Short mmCIF file of C-alpha atoms in Angstrom, two decimals:
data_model
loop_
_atom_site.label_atom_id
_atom_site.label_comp_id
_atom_site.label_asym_id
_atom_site.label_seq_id
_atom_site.Cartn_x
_atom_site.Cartn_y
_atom_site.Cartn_z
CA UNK A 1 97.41 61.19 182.17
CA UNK A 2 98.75 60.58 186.01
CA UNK A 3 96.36 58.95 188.03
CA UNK A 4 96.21 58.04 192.06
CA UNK A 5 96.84 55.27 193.49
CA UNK A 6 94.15 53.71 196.05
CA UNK A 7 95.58 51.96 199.05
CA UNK A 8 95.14 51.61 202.87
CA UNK A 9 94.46 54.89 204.23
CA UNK A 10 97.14 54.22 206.73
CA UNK A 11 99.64 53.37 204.20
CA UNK A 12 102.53 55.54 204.33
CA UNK A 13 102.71 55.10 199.83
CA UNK A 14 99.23 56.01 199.68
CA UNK A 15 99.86 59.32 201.48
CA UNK A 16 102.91 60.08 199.20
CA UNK A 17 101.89 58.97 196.25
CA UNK A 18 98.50 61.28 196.34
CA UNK A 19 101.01 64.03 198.11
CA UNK A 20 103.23 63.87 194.73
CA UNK A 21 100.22 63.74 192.29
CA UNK A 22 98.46 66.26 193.03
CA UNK A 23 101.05 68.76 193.95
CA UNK A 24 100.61 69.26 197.71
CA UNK A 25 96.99 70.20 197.20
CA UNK A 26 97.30 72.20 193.67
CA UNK A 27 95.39 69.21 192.09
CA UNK A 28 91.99 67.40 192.98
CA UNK A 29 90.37 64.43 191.88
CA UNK A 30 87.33 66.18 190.41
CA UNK A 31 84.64 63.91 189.65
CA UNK A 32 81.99 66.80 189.00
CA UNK A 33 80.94 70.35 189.90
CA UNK A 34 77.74 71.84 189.42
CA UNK A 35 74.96 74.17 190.99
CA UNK A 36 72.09 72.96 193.04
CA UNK A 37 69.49 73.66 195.57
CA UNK A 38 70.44 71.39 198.62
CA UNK A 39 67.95 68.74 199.35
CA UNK A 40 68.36 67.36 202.71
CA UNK A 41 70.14 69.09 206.06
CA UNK A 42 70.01 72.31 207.96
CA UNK A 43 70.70 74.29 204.88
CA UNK A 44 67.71 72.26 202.47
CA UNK A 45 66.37 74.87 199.49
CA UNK A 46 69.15 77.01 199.91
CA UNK A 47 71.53 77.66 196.38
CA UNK A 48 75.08 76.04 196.24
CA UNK A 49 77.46 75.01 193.75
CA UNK A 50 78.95 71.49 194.73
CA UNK A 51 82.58 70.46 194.25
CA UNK A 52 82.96 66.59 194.29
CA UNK A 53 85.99 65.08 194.68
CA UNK A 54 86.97 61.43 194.39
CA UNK A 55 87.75 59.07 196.49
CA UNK A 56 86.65 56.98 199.50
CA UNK A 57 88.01 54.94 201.99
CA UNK A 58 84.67 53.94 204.22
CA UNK A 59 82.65 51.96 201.77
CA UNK A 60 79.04 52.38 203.39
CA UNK A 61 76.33 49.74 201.64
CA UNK A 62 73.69 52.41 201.89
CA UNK A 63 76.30 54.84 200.14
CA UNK A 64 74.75 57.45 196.74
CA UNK A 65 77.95 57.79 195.26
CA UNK A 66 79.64 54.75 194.99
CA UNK A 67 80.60 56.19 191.77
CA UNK A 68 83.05 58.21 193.45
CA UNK A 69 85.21 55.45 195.84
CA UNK A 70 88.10 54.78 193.10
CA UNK A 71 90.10 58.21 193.07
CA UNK A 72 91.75 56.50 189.76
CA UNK A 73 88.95 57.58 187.30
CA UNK A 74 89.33 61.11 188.25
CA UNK A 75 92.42 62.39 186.84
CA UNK A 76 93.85 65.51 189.23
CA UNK A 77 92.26 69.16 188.45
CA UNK A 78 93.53 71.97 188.86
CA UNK A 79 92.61 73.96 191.80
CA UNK A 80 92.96 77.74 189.49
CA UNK A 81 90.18 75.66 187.20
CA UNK A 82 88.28 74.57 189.78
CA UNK A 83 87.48 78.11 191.54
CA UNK A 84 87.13 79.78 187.89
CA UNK A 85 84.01 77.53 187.41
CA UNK A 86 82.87 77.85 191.00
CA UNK A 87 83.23 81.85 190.66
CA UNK A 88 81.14 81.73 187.28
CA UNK A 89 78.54 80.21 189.45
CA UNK A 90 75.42 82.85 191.18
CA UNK A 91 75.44 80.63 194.64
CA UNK A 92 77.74 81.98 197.38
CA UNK A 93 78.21 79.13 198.95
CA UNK A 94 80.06 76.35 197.81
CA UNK A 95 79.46 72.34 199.39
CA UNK A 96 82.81 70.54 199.36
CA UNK A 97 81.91 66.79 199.27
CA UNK A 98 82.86 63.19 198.01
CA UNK A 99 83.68 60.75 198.05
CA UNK A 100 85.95 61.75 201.47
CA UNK A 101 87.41 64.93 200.73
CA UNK A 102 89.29 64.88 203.51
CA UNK A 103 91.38 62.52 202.24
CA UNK A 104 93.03 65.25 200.30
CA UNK A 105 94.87 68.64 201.35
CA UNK A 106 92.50 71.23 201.14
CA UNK A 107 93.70 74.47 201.96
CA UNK A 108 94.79 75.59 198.48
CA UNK A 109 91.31 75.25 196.83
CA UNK A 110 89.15 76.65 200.21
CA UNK A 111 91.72 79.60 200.67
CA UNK A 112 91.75 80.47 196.95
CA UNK A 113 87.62 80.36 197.68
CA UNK A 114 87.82 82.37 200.34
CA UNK A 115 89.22 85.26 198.38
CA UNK A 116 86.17 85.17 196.20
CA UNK A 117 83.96 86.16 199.19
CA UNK A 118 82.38 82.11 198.79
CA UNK A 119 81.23 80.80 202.15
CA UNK A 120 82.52 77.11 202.24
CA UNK A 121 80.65 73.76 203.57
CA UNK A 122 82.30 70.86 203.94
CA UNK A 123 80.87 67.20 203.78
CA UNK A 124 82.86 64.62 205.66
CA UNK A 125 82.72 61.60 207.87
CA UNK A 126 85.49 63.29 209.77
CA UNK A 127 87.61 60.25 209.54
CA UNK A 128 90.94 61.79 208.30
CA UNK A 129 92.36 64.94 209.83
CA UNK A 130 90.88 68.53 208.92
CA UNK A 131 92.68 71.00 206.54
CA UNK A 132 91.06 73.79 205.06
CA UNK A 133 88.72 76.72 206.28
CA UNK A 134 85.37 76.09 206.46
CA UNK A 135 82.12 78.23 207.10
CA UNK A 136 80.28 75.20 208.11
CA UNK A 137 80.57 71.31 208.72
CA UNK A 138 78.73 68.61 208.50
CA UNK A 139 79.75 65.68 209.77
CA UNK A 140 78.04 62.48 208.99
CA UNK A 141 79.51 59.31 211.24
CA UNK A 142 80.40 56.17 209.59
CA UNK A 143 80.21 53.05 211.03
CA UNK A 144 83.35 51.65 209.82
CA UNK A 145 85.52 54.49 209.94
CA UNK A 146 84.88 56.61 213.41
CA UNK A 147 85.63 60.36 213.45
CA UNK A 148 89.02 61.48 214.76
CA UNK A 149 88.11 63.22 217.76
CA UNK A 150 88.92 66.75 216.25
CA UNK A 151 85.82 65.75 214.08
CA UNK A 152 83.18 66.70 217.13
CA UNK A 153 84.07 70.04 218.07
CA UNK A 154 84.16 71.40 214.34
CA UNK A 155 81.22 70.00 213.78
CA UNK A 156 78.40 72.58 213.05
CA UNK A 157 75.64 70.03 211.60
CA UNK A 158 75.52 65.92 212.72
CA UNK A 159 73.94 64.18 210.40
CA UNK A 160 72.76 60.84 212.33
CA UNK A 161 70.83 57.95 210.19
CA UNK A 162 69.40 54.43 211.90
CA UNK A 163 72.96 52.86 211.13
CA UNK A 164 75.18 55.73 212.70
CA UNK A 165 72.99 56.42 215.83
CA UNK A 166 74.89 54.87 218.91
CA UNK A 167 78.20 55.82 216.76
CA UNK A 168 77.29 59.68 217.21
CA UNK A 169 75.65 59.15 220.91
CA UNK A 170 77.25 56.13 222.44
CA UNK A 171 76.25 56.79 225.68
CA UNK A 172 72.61 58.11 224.87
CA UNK A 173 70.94 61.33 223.71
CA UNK A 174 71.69 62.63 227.50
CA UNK A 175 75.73 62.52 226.98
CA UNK A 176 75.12 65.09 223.55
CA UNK A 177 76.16 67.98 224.46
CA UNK A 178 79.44 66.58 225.68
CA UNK A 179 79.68 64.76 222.33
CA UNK A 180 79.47 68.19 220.04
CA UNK A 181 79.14 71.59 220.48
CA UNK A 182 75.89 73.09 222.59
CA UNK A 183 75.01 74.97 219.45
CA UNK A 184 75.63 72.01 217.29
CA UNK A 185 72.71 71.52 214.70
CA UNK A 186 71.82 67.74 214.13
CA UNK A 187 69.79 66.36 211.37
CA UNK A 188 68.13 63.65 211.58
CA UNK A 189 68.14 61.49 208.27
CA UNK A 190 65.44 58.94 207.66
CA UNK A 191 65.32 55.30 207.03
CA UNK A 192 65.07 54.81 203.13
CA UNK A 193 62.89 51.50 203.47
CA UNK A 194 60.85 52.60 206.70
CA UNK A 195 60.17 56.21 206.24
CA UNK A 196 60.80 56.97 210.04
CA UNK A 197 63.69 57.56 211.94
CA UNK A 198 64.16 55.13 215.25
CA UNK A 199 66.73 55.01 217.37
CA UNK A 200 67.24 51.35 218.31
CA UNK A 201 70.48 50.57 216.72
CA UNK A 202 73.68 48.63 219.29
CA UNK A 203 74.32 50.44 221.99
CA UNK A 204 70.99 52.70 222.26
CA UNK A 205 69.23 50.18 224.30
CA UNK A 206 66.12 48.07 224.36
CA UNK A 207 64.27 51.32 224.51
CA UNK A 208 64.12 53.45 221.56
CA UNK A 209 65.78 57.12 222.78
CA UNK A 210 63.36 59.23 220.20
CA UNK A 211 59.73 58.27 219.09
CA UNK A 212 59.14 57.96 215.26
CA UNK A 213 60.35 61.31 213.23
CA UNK A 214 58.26 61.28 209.88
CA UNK A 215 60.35 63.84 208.33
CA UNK A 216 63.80 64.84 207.39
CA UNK A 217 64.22 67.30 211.19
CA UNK A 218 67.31 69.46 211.87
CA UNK A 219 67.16 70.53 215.72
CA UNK A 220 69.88 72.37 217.97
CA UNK A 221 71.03 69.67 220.23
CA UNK A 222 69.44 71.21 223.43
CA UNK A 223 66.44 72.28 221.41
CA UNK A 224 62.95 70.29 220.22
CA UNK A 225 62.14 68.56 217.78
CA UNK A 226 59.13 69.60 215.91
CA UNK A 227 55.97 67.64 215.71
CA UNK A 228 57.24 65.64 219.09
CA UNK A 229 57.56 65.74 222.74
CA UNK A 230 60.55 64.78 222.82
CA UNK A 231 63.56 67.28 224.12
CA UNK A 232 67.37 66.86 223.27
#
């Protein structure tokens, strides 16, 4: 069995070790795959069958999959095994997520998707470079790893949380739509303890930006959000 090896993202052994091991992208660290109805985002109750890989380099406290972070316990998959499954599958679209899968070189698995007539969602903090075709992104800011600034502009969904507000609008929800695209859906995720979504994290101000949202809310970024007055 040939496992990763989990280093500094920046290390130039971590990036040629994983490079080696998984065959330029022929291999994954698969921790699971499996069909679903989504449950939170632009695309909630709508059918997909999720591809998880392994491995994480962020480390958020409030993170669901911690599981996931050590790319070791996931020994490399093979990408012909990975679509055969996916294919089996009724959904038509297929949610890459992690873990960070853009850690990895993804253009092997997404193309060989592609020629199954799959539409392809990515889930990423947007902290490593892109690779792979994607129908759809949604990028979800961390804290402690920033998006590159490729991240913004292929961004199709922003998933903001209390923690990650002034990371995705540093400036305030008036500099948006220079932020992301104009057409740029962003979901609003609540707080976990509170049950509402504020914005008065560093760097929004004494003044909180939106009033209370008291549901999960995905908006266009020059639209309204429901049930408020309150107009990106």
């Amino acid at each position: 069995m040939t496992n990763l090896v989990a280093t500094s993202r920046t290390s130039t052994s971590w990036q040629m070790t994983n490079h080696e091991v998984l065959e330029g992208g022929q291999k994954l660290p698969l921790v699971e795959d499996f069909y679903t109805i989504q449950g939170e985002g632009f695309h909630t109750g709508k059918p997909a069958y999720f591809i998880r890989l392994g491995g994480c380099d962020v480390g958020c406290a409030w993170c669901d999959a911690k599981y996931t972070w050590n790319p070791r316990m996931y020994p490399p998959t093979e990408i012909e095994d990975i679509v055969e499954r996916a294919v089996a599958c009724a959904a038509q679209s297929i949610v890459i997520t992690g873990g960070e899968p853009l850690l990895y070189p993804l253009d092997i698995l997404t193309n060989a998707l592609k020629e199954k007539g799959l539409a392809i969602f990515l889930e990423t903090s947007g902290s490593h470079p892109f690779s792979g075709e994607f129908d759809w992104v949604c990028l979800s800011p961390k804290r402690k790893s920033a998006p590159l600034e490729e991240a913004y502009g292929r961004a199709h969904e922003l998933k903001v949380t209390n923690g990650t507000w002034d990371v995705c609008f540093p400036a305030g929800m008036d500099d948006a739509s220079i932020t992301v695209a104009a057409d740029c859906a962003v979901t609003f995720t609540l707080d976990p303890v509170a049950g509402t979504f504020t914005a008065t994290g560093d760097g929004v101000g004494e003044t909180p930006v939106v009033p209370p949202v008291t549901d999960i809310t995905s908006v266009n970024v020059k639209g309204t959000i429901p049930g408020t007055d309150w107009d990106a």
